[in-house]
């Protein structure tokens, strides 16, 4: 969709003792969106944060809040995340029995709708909901923890999803193991939103964040231009 790659740092890798300051710093450093990984200890083996934390961060920036719900079931909580200030809410296809209903519910609370697929989930499960979507998030690690290694087999899945989408205005987002080395692979395949946690927040300062974001963006944008 975009010639310029959207970089969405995941605050899961930020310093939680000063989370508001970290959000402000990474936005000044060049972040386009802020990615919010919500985990429940049930759908995934970890617990992170919920609507109160997101609401507390909302006045720190006007950047898009990109909320990735790794919770089961997601639908009863959509209103709370919308009220907290999320702009995009993404649910896992594996976490809801009625995916179409969940996507409609996201739109009903005033947010853009996304669906996420685990690495082993075939893209065919979203074939009949494409017209409900603003975003497809493809996991390139198994969800639940930061800092995992990128799964190369998902690159071909990106290409297949890109073909499925056709001319629809749907973002393809990648989450997991994104670095300056892996970003060009998924960008060339058709991804236009990259989530990065440890690769952005390593170094611990705004100066480091700016260099890290620039490295990922430069590598991915270069791959897009070469593929065009």
PDB file of N, CA, C and O in Angstrom, residues 24-101:
ATOM      1  N   UNK A  24       7.217   8.376  24.203  1.00  0.00           N
ATOM      2  CA  UNK A  24       7.554   9.683  23.653  1.00  0.00           C
ATOM      3  C   UNK A  24       8.899   9.651  22.937  1.00  0.00           C
ATOM      4  O   UNK A  24       9.054  10.224  21.846  1.00  0.00           O
ATOM      5  N   UNK A  25       9.862   8.965  23.519  1.00  0.00           N
ATOM      6  CA  UNK A  25      11.199   8.920  22.931  1.00  0.00           C
ATOM      7  C   UNK A  25      11.200   8.193  21.598  1.00  0.00           C
ATOM      8  O   UNK A  25      11.816   8.647  20.621  1.00  0.00           O
ATOM      9  N   UNK A  26      10.491   7.060  21.527  1.00  0.00           N
ATOM     10  CA  UNK A  26      10.510   6.289  20.286  1.00  0.00           C
ATOM     11  C   UNK A  26       9.711   7.007  19.187  1.00  0.00           C
ATOM     12  O   UNK A  26      10.038   6.892  18.004  1.00  0.00           O
ATOM     13  N   UNK A  27       8.725   7.802  19.575  1.00  0.00           N
ATOM     14  CA  UNK A  27       8.006   8.606  18.586  1.00  0.00           C
ATOM     15  C   UNK A  27       8.908   9.707  18.036  1.00  0.00           C
ATOM     16  O   UNK A  27       8.937   9.942  16.818  1.00  0.00           O
ATOM     17  N   UNK A  28       9.646  10.376  18.894  1.00  0.00           N
ATOM     18  CA  UNK A  28      10.597  11.386  18.420  1.00  0.00           C
ATOM     19  C   UNK A  28      11.665  10.750  17.542  1.00  0.00           C
ATOM     20  O   UNK A  28      12.209  11.393  16.633  1.00  0.00           O
ATOM     21  N   UNK A  29      11.981   9.490  17.804  1.00  0.00           N
ATOM     22  CA  UNK A  29      13.034   8.787  17.068  1.00  0.00           C
ATOM     23  C   UNK A  29      12.587   8.316  15.693  1.00  0.00           C
ATOM     24  O   UNK A  29      13.406   7.810  14.919  1.00  0.00           O
ATOM     25  N   UNK A  30      11.285   8.469  15.377  1.00  0.00           N
ATOM     26  CA  UNK A  30      10.841   8.141  14.032  1.00  0.00           C
ATOM     27  C   UNK A  30       9.775   7.076  13.915  1.00  0.00           C
ATOM     28  O   UNK A  30       9.431   6.674  12.795  1.00  0.00           O
ATOM     29  N   UNK A  31       9.222   6.599  15.029  1.00  0.00           N
ATOM     30  CA  UNK A  31       8.159   5.605  14.958  1.00  0.00           C
ATOM     31  C   UNK A  31       6.945   6.183  14.237  1.00  0.00           C
ATOM     32  O   UNK A  31       6.600   7.347  14.416  1.00  0.00           O
ATOM     33  N   UNK A  32       6.288   5.350  13.447  1.00  0.00           N
ATOM     34  CA  UNK A  32       5.062   5.756  12.760  1.00  0.00           C
ATOM     35  C   UNK A  32       3.826   5.373  13.565  1.00  0.00           C
ATOM     36  O   UNK A  32       2.876   6.135  13.662  1.00  0.00           O
ATOM     37  N   UNK A  33       3.813   4.167  14.090  1.00  0.00           N
ATOM     38  CA  UNK A  33       2.751   3.667  14.943  1.00  0.00           C
ATOM     39  C   UNK A  33       3.371   3.166  16.245  1.00  0.00           C
ATOM     40  O   UNK A  33       4.586   2.939  16.314  1.00  0.00           O
ATOM     41  N   UNK A  34       2.529   2.990  17.256  1.00  0.00           N
ATOM     42  CA  UNK A  34       2.937   2.324  18.487  1.00  0.00           C
ATOM     43  C   UNK A  34       2.183   0.999  18.567  1.00  0.00           C
ATOM     44  O   UNK A  34       0.955   0.963  18.525  1.00  0.00           O
ATOM     45  N   UNK A  35       2.940  -0.090  18.667  1.00  0.00           N
ATOM     46  CA  UNK A  35       2.352  -1.423  18.696  1.00  0.00           C
ATOM     47  C   UNK A  35       2.203  -1.889  20.138  1.00  0.00           C
ATOM     48  O   UNK A  35       3.153  -1.857  20.915  1.00  0.00           O
ATOM     49  N   UNK A  36       0.997  -2.332  20.460  1.00  0.00           N
ATOM     50  CA  UNK A  36       0.645  -2.706  21.829  1.00  0.00           C
ATOM     51  C   UNK A  36       0.309  -4.193  21.872  1.00  0.00           C
ATOM     52  O   UNK A  36      -0.754  -4.619  21.404  1.00  0.00           O
ATOM     53  N   UNK A  37       1.212  -4.992  22.419  1.00  0.00           N
ATOM     54  CA  UNK A  37       1.031  -6.435  22.497  1.00  0.00           C
ATOM     55  C   UNK A  37       0.325  -6.795  23.794  1.00  0.00           C
ATOM     56  O   UNK A  37       0.923  -6.749  24.874  1.00  0.00           O
ATOM     57  N   UNK A  38      -0.937  -7.160  23.685  1.00  0.00           N
ATOM     58  CA  UNK A  38      -1.749  -7.503  24.854  1.00  0.00           C
ATOM     59  C   UNK A  38      -1.833  -9.019  24.964  1.00  0.00           C
ATOM     60  O   UNK A  38      -2.338  -9.686  24.052  1.00  0.00           O
ATOM     61  N   UNK A  39      -1.345  -9.576  26.064  1.00  0.00           N
ATOM     62  CA  UNK A  39      -1.307 -11.026  26.274  1.00  0.00           C
ATOM     63  C   UNK A  39      -2.017 -11.381  27.584  1.00  0.00           C
ATOM     64  O   UNK A  39      -1.920 -10.645  28.564  1.00  0.00           O
ATOM     65  N   UNK A  40      -2.697 -12.539  27.549  1.00  0.00           N
ATOM     66  CA  UNK A  40      -3.582 -12.879  28.668  1.00  0.00           C
ATOM     67  C   UNK A  40      -3.131 -14.055  29.520  1.00  0.00           C
ATOM     68  O   UNK A  40      -3.809 -14.436  30.482  1.00  0.00           O
ATOM     69  N   UNK A  41      -2.018 -14.720  29.179  1.00  0.00           N
ATOM     70  CA  UNK A  41      -1.612 -15.890  29.934  1.00  0.00           C
ATOM     71  C   UNK A  41      -2.473 -17.108  29.664  1.00  0.00           C
ATOM     72  O   UNK A  41      -2.330 -18.138  30.329  1.00  0.00           O
ATOM     73  N   UNK A  42      -3.358 -17.005  28.691  1.00  0.00           N
ATOM     74  CA  UNK A  42      -4.265 -18.110  28.338  1.00  0.00           C
ATOM     75  C   UNK A  42      -4.082 -18.482  26.870  1.00  0.00           C
ATOM     76  O   UNK A  42      -3.668 -19.600  26.568  1.00  0.00           O
ATOM     77  N   UNK A  43      -4.335 -17.536  25.980  1.00  0.00           N
ATOM     78  CA  UNK A  43      -4.077 -17.783  24.560  1.00  0.00           C
ATOM     79  C   UNK A  43      -2.581 -17.902  24.299  1.00  0.00           C
ATOM     80  O   UNK A  43      -2.139 -18.670  23.443  1.00  0.00           O
ATOM     81  N   UNK A  44      -1.796 -17.129  25.030  1.00  0.00           N
ATOM     82  CA  UNK A  44      -0.329 -17.208  24.965  1.00  0.00           C
ATOM     83  C   UNK A  44       0.216 -17.331  26.394  1.00  0.00           C
ATOM     84  O   UNK A  44      -0.430 -16.905  27.346  1.00  0.00           O
ATOM     85  N   UNK A  45       1.402 -17.897  26.558  1.00  0.00           N
ATOM     86  CA  UNK A  45       1.923 -18.161  27.903  1.00  0.00           C
ATOM     87  C   UNK A  45       2.623 -16.962  28.541  1.00  0.00           C
ATOM     88  O   UNK A  45       3.729 -17.076  29.058  1.00  0.00           O
ATOM     89  N   UNK A  46       1.993 -15.815  28.487  1.00  0.00           N
ATOM     90  CA  UNK A  46       2.576 -14.623  29.095  1.00  0.00           C
ATOM     91  C   UNK A  46       1.443 -13.649  29.380  1.00  0.00           C
ATOM     92  O   UNK A  46       0.370 -13.738  28.781  1.00  0.00           O
ATOM     93  N   UNK A  47       1.673 -12.720  30.297  1.00  0.00           N
ATOM     94  CA  UNK A  47       0.710 -11.675  30.623  1.00  0.00           C
ATOM     95  C   UNK A  47       1.421 -10.336  30.506  1.00  0.00           C
ATOM     96  O   UNK A  47       2.534 -10.170  31.021  1.00  0.00           O
ATOM     97  N   UNK A  48       0.792  -9.388  29.816  1.00  0.00           N
ATOM     98  CA  UNK A  48       1.455  -8.089  29.660  1.00  0.00           C
ATOM     99  C   UNK A  48       0.652  -6.977  30.328  1.00  0.00           C
ATOM    100  O   UNK A  48       0.851  -6.692  31.502  1.00  0.00           O
ATOM    101  N   UNK A  49      -0.272  -6.348  29.613  1.00  0.00           N
ATOM    102  CA  UNK A  49      -1.012  -5.200  30.158  1.00  0.00           C
ATOM    103  C   UNK A  49      -2.370  -5.145  29.480  1.00  0.00           C
ATOM    104  O   UNK A  49      -2.642  -5.890  28.521  1.00  0.00           O
ATOM    105  N   UNK A  50      -3.229  -4.246  29.981  1.00  0.00           N
ATOM    106  CA  UNK A  50      -4.571  -4.136  29.443  1.00  0.00           C
ATOM    107  C   UNK A  50      -4.976  -2.700  29.207  1.00  0.00           C
ATOM    108  O   UNK A  50      -4.134  -1.790  29.138  1.00  0.00           O
ATOM    109  N   UNK A  51      -6.281  -2.440  29.103  1.00  0.00           N
ATOM    110  CA  UNK A  51      -6.773  -1.102  28.768  1.00  0.00           C
ATOM    111  C   UNK A  51      -6.299   0.017  29.693  1.00  0.00           C
ATOM    112  O   UNK A  51      -6.013   1.123  29.187  1.00  0.00           O
ATOM    113  N   UNK A  52      -6.181  -0.170  31.020  1.00  0.00           N
ATOM    114  CA  UNK A  52      -5.738   0.957  31.856  1.00  0.00           C
ATOM    115  C   UNK A  52      -4.353   1.486  31.493  1.00  0.00           C
ATOM    116  O   UNK A  52      -4.120   2.705  31.504  1.00  0.00           O
ATOM    117  N   UNK A  53      -3.435   0.590  31.169  1.00  0.00           N
ATOM    118  CA  UNK A  53      -2.086   1.019  30.787  1.00  0.00           C
ATOM    119  C   UNK A  53      -2.139   1.759  29.450  1.00  0.00           C
ATOM    120  O   UNK A  53      -1.501   2.807  29.275  1.00  0.00           O
ATOM    121  N   UNK A  54      -2.897   1.228  28.494  1.00  0.00           N
ATOM    122  CA  UNK A  54      -3.021   1.890  27.191  1.00  0.00           C
ATOM    123  C   UNK A  54      -3.628   3.277  27.357  1.00  0.00           C
ATOM    124  O   UNK A  54      -3.154   4.256  26.749  1.00  0.00           O
ATOM    125  N   UNK A  55      -4.658   3.382  28.164  1.00  0.00           N
ATOM    126  CA  UNK A  55      -5.296   4.686  28.406  1.00  0.00           C
ATOM    127  C   UNK A  55      -4.307   5.672  29.015  1.00  0.00           C
ATOM    128  O   UNK A  55      -4.291   6.864  28.672  1.00  0.00           O
ATOM    129  N   UNK A  56      -3.451   5.188  29.925  1.00  0.00           N
ATOM    130  CA  UNK A  56      -2.460   6.059  30.558  1.00  0.00           C
ATOM    131  C   UNK A  56      -1.417   6.559  29.573  1.00  0.00           C
ATOM    132  O   UNK A  56      -0.835   7.633  29.757  1.00  0.00           O
ATOM    133  N   UNK A  57      -1.183   5.797  28.490  1.00  0.00           N
ATOM    134  CA  UNK A  57      -0.199   6.188  27.477  1.00  0.00           C
ATOM    135  C   UNK A  57      -0.781   7.079  26.382  1.00  0.00           C
ATOM    136  O   UNK A  57      -0.041   7.728  25.652  1.00  0.00           O
ATOM    137  N   UNK A  58      -2.109   7.101  26.276  1.00  0.00           N
ATOM    138  CA  UNK A  58      -2.742   7.716  25.115  1.00  0.00           C
ATOM    139  C   UNK A  58      -2.397   9.190  24.959  1.00  0.00           C
ATOM    140  O   UNK A  58      -2.248   9.687  23.821  1.00  0.00           O
ATOM    141  N   UNK A  59      -2.249   9.923  26.051  1.00  0.00           N
ATOM    142  CA  UNK A  59      -1.968  11.354  25.915  1.00  0.00           C
ATOM    143  C   UNK A  59      -0.491  11.655  25.698  1.00  0.00           C
ATOM    144  O   UNK A  59      -0.105  12.813  25.590  1.00  0.00           O
ATOM    145  N   UNK A  60       0.333  10.615  25.584  1.00  0.00           N
ATOM    146  CA  UNK A  60       1.761  10.829  25.352  1.00  0.00           C
ATOM    147  C   UNK A  60       2.093  11.047  23.876  1.00  0.00           C
ATOM    148  O   UNK A  60       3.180  11.518  23.551  1.00  0.00           O
ATOM    149  N   UNK A  61       1.166  10.680  22.971  1.00  0.00           N
ATOM    150  CA  UNK A  61       1.425  10.821  21.540  1.00  0.00           C
ATOM    151  C   UNK A  61       0.115  10.763  20.769  1.00  0.00           C
ATOM    152  O   UNK A  61      -0.869  10.204  21.248  1.00  0.00           O
ATOM    153  N   UNK A  62       0.141  11.352  19.571  1.00  0.00           N
ATOM    154  CA  UNK A  62      -1.020  11.225  18.690  1.00  0.00           C
ATOM    155  C   UNK A  62      -0.779  10.175  17.608  1.00  0.00           C
ATOM    156  O   UNK A  62      -1.566  10.053  16.668  1.00  0.00           O
ATOM    157  N   UNK A  63       0.282   9.396  17.735  1.00  0.00           N
ATOM    158  CA  UNK A  63       0.545   8.329  16.766  1.00  0.00           C
ATOM    159  C   UNK A  63      -0.542   7.260  16.856  1.00  0.00           C
ATOM    160  O   UNK A  63      -1.230   7.115  17.877  1.00  0.00           O
ATOM    161  N   UNK A  64      -0.685   6.506  15.777  1.00  0.00           N
ATOM    162  CA  UNK A  64      -1.635   5.402  15.747  1.00  0.00           C
ATOM    163  C   UNK A  64      -1.282   4.380  16.822  1.00  0.00           C
ATOM    164  O   UNK A  64      -0.130   3.945  16.933  1.00  0.00           O
ATOM    165  N   UNK A  65      -2.281   4.010  17.624  1.00  0.00           N
ATOM    166  CA  UNK A  65      -2.131   2.920  18.591  1.00  0.00           C
ATOM    167  C   UNK A  65      -2.639   1.640  17.922  1.00  0.00           C
ATOM    168  O   UNK A  65      -3.830   1.484  17.657  1.00  0.00           O
ATOM    169  N   UNK A  66      -1.705   0.754  17.667  1.00  0.00           N
ATOM    170  CA  UNK A  66      -1.923  -0.492  16.926  1.00  0.00           C
ATOM    171  C   UNK A  66      -1.961  -1.623  17.951  1.00  0.00           C
ATOM    172  O   UNK A  66      -0.924  -2.082  18.422  1.00  0.00           O
ATOM    173  N   UNK A  67      -3.175  -2.055  18.302  1.00  0.00           N
ATOM    174  CA  UNK A  67      -3.358  -2.977  19.424  1.00  0.00           C
ATOM    175  C   UNK A  67      -3.516  -4.409  18.926  1.00  0.00           C
ATOM    176  O   UNK A  67      -4.460  -4.723  18.186  1.00  0.00           O
ATOM    177  N   UNK A  68      -2.626  -5.264  19.356  1.00  0.00           N
ATOM    178  CA  UNK A  68      -2.591  -6.673  18.943  1.00  0.00           C
ATOM    179  C   UNK A  68      -3.048  -7.525  20.122  1.00  0.00           C
ATOM    180  O   UNK A  68      -2.306  -7.723  21.085  1.00  0.00           O
ATOM    181  N   UNK A  69      -4.289  -7.995  20.039  1.00  0.00           N
ATOM    182  CA  UNK A  69      -4.869  -8.763  21.134  1.00  0.00           C
ATOM    183  C   UNK A  69      -4.509 -10.235  20.996  1.00  0.00           C
ATOM    184  O   UNK A  69      -5.014 -10.944  20.123  1.00  0.00           O
ATOM    185  N   UNK A  70      -3.647 -10.700  21.879  1.00  0.00           N
ATOM    186  CA  UNK A  70      -3.335 -12.130  21.992  1.00  0.00           C
ATOM    187  C   UNK A  70      -4.084 -12.652  23.204  1.00  0.00           C
ATOM    188  O   UNK A  70      -3.486 -13.071  24.202  1.00  0.00           O
ATOM    189  N   UNK A  71      -5.418 -12.571  23.105  1.00  0.00           N
ATOM    190  CA  UNK A  71      -6.284 -12.969  24.206  1.00  0.00           C
ATOM    191  C   UNK A  71      -7.430 -13.812  23.650  1.00  0.00           C
ATOM    192  O   UNK A  71      -7.812 -13.677  22.500  1.00  0.00           O
ATOM    193  N   UNK A  72      -7.968 -14.670  24.503  1.00  0.00           N
ATOM    194  CA  UNK A  72      -9.050 -15.557  24.108  1.00  0.00           C
ATOM    195  C   UNK A  72     -10.079 -15.668  25.235  1.00  0.00           C
ATOM    196  O   UNK A  72      -9.723 -16.073  26.342  1.00  0.00           O
ATOM    197  N   UNK A  73     -11.346 -15.264  24.942  1.00  0.00           N
ATOM    198  CA  UNK A  73     -11.868 -14.700  23.700  1.00  0.00           C
ATOM    199  C   UNK A  73     -11.613 -13.196  23.649  1.00  0.00           C
ATOM    200  O   UNK A  73     -11.580 -12.540  24.701  1.00  0.00           O
ATOM    201  N   UNK A  74     -11.484 -12.602  22.466  1.00  0.00           N
ATOM    202  CA  UNK A  74     -11.223 -11.163  22.387  1.00  0.00           C
ATOM    203  C   UNK A  74     -12.480 -10.296  22.379  1.00  0.00           C
ATOM    204  O   UNK A  74     -12.451  -9.168  22.870  1.00  0.00           O
ATOM    205  N   UNK A  75     -13.567 -10.791  21.827  1.00  0.00           N
ATOM    206  CA  UNK A  75     -14.722  -9.937  21.532  1.00  0.00           C
ATOM    207  C   UNK A  75     -15.307  -9.216  22.747  1.00  0.00           C
ATOM    208  O   UNK A  75     -15.643  -8.024  22.643  1.00  0.00           O
ATOM    209  N   UNK A  76     -15.425  -9.843  23.919  1.00  0.00           N
ATOM    210  CA  UNK A  76     -16.023  -9.124  25.053  1.00  0.00           C
ATOM    211  C   UNK A  76     -15.232  -7.906  25.514  1.00  0.00           C
ATOM    212  O   UNK A  76     -15.765  -7.061  26.241  1.00  0.00           O
ATOM    213  N   UNK A  77     -13.987  -7.792  25.107  1.00  0.00           N
ATOM    214  CA  UNK A  77     -13.110  -6.728  25.608  1.00  0.00           C
ATOM    215  C   UNK A  77     -12.848  -5.625  24.590  1.00  0.00           C
ATOM    216  O   UNK A  77     -12.108  -4.680  24.869  1.00  0.00           O
ATOM    217  N   UNK A  78     -13.432  -5.734  23.420  1.00  0.00           N
ATOM    218  CA  UNK A  78     -13.139  -4.770  22.353  1.00  0.00           C
ATOM    219  C   UNK A  78     -13.531  -3.350  22.739  1.00  0.00           C
ATOM    220  O   UNK A  78     -12.794  -2.400  22.457  1.00  0.00           O
ATOM    221  N   UNK A  79     -14.661  -3.180  23.390  1.00  0.00           N
ATOM    222  CA  UNK A  79     -15.094  -1.844  23.785  1.00  0.00           C
ATOM    223  C   UNK A  79     -14.122  -1.186  24.736  1.00  0.00           C
ATOM    224  O   UNK A  79     -13.847   0.018  24.636  1.00  0.00           O
ATOM    225  N   UNK A  80     -13.578  -1.962  25.665  1.00  0.00           N
ATOM    226  CA  UNK A  80     -12.630  -1.409  26.636  1.00  0.00           C
ATOM    227  C   UNK A  80     -11.360  -0.931  25.958  1.00  0.00           C
ATOM    228  O   UNK A  80     -10.813   0.130  26.305  1.00  0.00           O
ATOM    229  N   UNK A  81     -10.886  -1.684  24.973  1.00  0.00           N
ATOM    230  CA  UNK A  81      -9.666  -1.267  24.280  1.00  0.00           C
ATOM    231  C   UNK A  81      -9.930  -0.062  23.373  1.00  0.00           C
ATOM    232  O   UNK A  81      -9.066   0.808  23.229  1.00  0.00           O
ATOM    233  N   UNK A  82     -11.108  -0.002  22.788  1.00  0.00           N
ATOM    234  CA  UNK A  82     -11.462   1.177  21.992  1.00  0.00           C
ATOM    235  C   UNK A  82     -11.532   2.414  22.882  1.00  0.00           C
ATOM    236  O   UNK A  82     -10.997   3.481  22.526  1.00  0.00           O
ATOM    237  N   UNK A  83     -12.157   2.294  24.030  1.00  0.00           N
ATOM    238  CA  UNK A  83     -12.264   3.431  24.954  1.00  0.00           C
ATOM    239  C   UNK A  83     -10.906   3.868  25.487  1.00  0.00           C
ATOM    240  O   UNK A  83     -10.714   5.037  25.832  1.00  0.00           O
ATOM    241  N   UNK A  84      -9.968   2.937  25.561  1.00  0.00           N
ATOM    242  CA  UNK A  84      -8.623   3.260  26.042  1.00  0.00           C
ATOM    243  C   UNK A  84      -7.830   4.070  25.027  1.00  0.00           C
ATOM    244  O   UNK A  84      -6.798   4.655  25.373  1.00  0.00           O
ATOM    245  N   UNK A  85      -8.303   4.095  23.763  1.00  0.00           N
ATOM    246  CA  UNK A  85      -7.631   4.918  22.765  1.00  0.00           C
ATOM    247  C   UNK A  85      -6.988   4.176  21.622  1.00  0.00           C
ATOM    248  O   UNK A  85      -6.233   4.778  20.843  1.00  0.00           O
ATOM    249  N   UNK A  86      -7.279   2.892  21.457  1.00  0.00           N
ATOM    250  CA  UNK A  86      -6.700   2.140  20.346  1.00  0.00           C
ATOM    251  C   UNK A  86      -7.331   2.584  19.024  1.00  0.00           C
ATOM    252  O   UNK A  86      -8.534   2.832  18.956  1.00  0.00           O
ATOM    253  N   UNK A  87      -6.522   2.682  17.995  1.00  0.00           N
ATOM    254  CA  UNK A  87      -6.993   3.048  16.661  1.00  0.00           C
ATOM    255  C   UNK A  87      -7.253   1.820  15.793  1.00  0.00           C
ATOM    256  O   UNK A  87      -8.194   1.786  15.016  1.00  0.00           O
ATOM    257  N   UNK A  88      -6.370   0.837  15.913  1.00  0.00           N
ATOM    258  CA  UNK A  88      -6.503  -0.433  15.203  1.00  0.00           C
ATOM    259  C   UNK A  88      -6.542  -1.533  16.251  1.00  0.00           C
ATOM    260  O   UNK A  88      -5.728  -1.540  17.182  1.00  0.00           O
ATOM    261  N   UNK A  89      -7.490  -2.452  16.119  1.00  0.00           N
ATOM    262  CA  UNK A  89      -7.534  -3.614  17.009  1.00  0.00           C
ATOM    263  C   UNK A  89      -7.443  -4.864  16.148  1.00  0.00           C
ATOM    264  O   UNK A  89      -8.248  -5.058  15.226  1.00  0.00           O
ATOM    265  N   UNK A  90      -6.464  -5.698  16.462  1.00  0.00           N
ATOM    266  CA  UNK A  90      -6.243  -6.936  15.725  1.00  0.00           C
ATOM    267  C   UNK A  90      -6.514  -8.119  16.636  1.00  0.00           C
ATOM    268  O   UNK A  90      -6.002  -8.172  17.762  1.00  0.00           O
ATOM    269  N   UNK A  91      -7.318  -9.042  16.152  1.00  0.00           N
ATOM    270  CA  UNK A  91      -7.606 -10.273  16.889  1.00  0.00           C
ATOM    271  C   UNK A  91      -7.006 -11.454  16.141  1.00  0.00           C
ATOM    272  O   UNK A  91      -6.817 -11.403  14.924  1.00  0.00           O
ATOM    273  N   UNK A  92      -6.716 -12.519  16.864  1.00  0.00           N
ATOM    274  CA  UNK A  92      -6.208 -13.733  16.248  1.00  0.00           C
ATOM    275  C   UNK A  92      -7.354 -14.578  15.710  1.00  0.00           C
ATOM    276  O   UNK A  92      -8.347 -14.806  16.409  1.00  0.00           O
ATOM    277  N   UNK A  93      -7.185 -15.049  14.481  1.00  0.00           N
ATOM    278  CA  UNK A  93      -8.183 -15.952  13.913  1.00  0.00           C
ATOM    279  C   UNK A  93      -8.334 -17.198  14.778  1.00  0.00           C
ATOM    280  O   UNK A  93      -9.430 -17.757  14.897  1.00  0.00           O
ATOM    281  N   UNK A  94      -7.243 -17.612  15.425  1.00  0.00           N
ATOM    282  CA  UNK A  94      -7.266 -18.825  16.238  1.00  0.00           C
ATOM    283  C   UNK A  94      -7.984 -18.626  17.573  1.00  0.00           C
ATOM    284  O   UNK A  94      -8.298 -19.603  18.260  1.00  0.00           O
ATOM    285  N   UNK A  95      -8.229 -17.367  17.953  1.00  0.00           N
ATOM    286  CA  UNK A  95      -8.753 -17.069  19.283  1.00  0.00           C
ATOM    287  C   UNK A  95     -10.244 -16.783  19.304  1.00  0.00           C
ATOM    288  O   UNK A  95     -10.807 -16.533  20.377  1.00  0.00           O
ATOM    289  N   UNK A  96     -10.886 -16.790  18.147  1.00  0.00           N
ATOM    290  CA  UNK A  96     -12.309 -16.485  18.106  1.00  0.00           C
ATOM    291  C   UNK A  96     -13.028 -17.479  17.198  1.00  0.00           C
ATOM    292  O   UNK A  96     -12.579 -17.760  16.083  1.00  0.00           O
ATOM    293  N   UNK A  97     -14.127 -18.013  17.691  1.00  0.00           N
ATOM    294  CA  UNK A  97     -14.899 -18.973  16.905  1.00  0.00           C
ATOM    295  C   UNK A  97     -15.600 -18.289  15.741  1.00  0.00           C
ATOM    296  O   UNK A  97     -15.719 -18.857  14.656  1.00  0.00           O
ATOM    297  N   UNK A  98     -16.041 -17.057  15.962  1.00  0.00           N
ATOM    298  CA  UNK A  98     -16.800 -16.318  14.953  1.00  0.00           C
ATOM    299  C   UNK A  98     -15.981 -15.104  14.502  1.00  0.00           C
ATOM    300  O   UNK A  98     -16.201 -13.981  14.957  1.00  0.00           O
ATOM    301  N   UNK A  99     -15.039 -15.345  13.597  1.00  0.00           N
ATOM    302  CA  UNK A  99     -14.122 -14.287  13.174  1.00  0.00           C
ATOM    303  C   UNK A  99     -14.861 -13.128  12.519  1.00  0.00           C
ATOM    304  O   UNK A  99     -14.586 -11.961  12.809  1.00  0.00           O
ATOM    305  N   UNK A 100     -15.793 -13.418  11.644  1.00  0.00           N
ATOM    306  CA  UNK A 100     -16.533 -12.348  10.980  1.00  0.00           C
ATOM    307  C   UNK A 100     -17.243 -11.465  12.001  1.00  0.00           C
ATOM    308  O   UNK A 100     -17.217 -10.229  11.909  1.00  0.00           O
ATOM    309  N   UNK A 101     -17.853 -12.073  12.997  1.00  0.00           N
ATOM    310  CA  UNK A 101     -18.562 -11.314  14.036  1.00  0.00           C
ATOM    311  C   UNK A 101     -17.594 -10.442  14.831  1.00  0.00           C
ATOM    312  O   UNK A 101     -17.895  -9.281  15.139  1.00  0.00           O
TER     313      UNK A 101
END
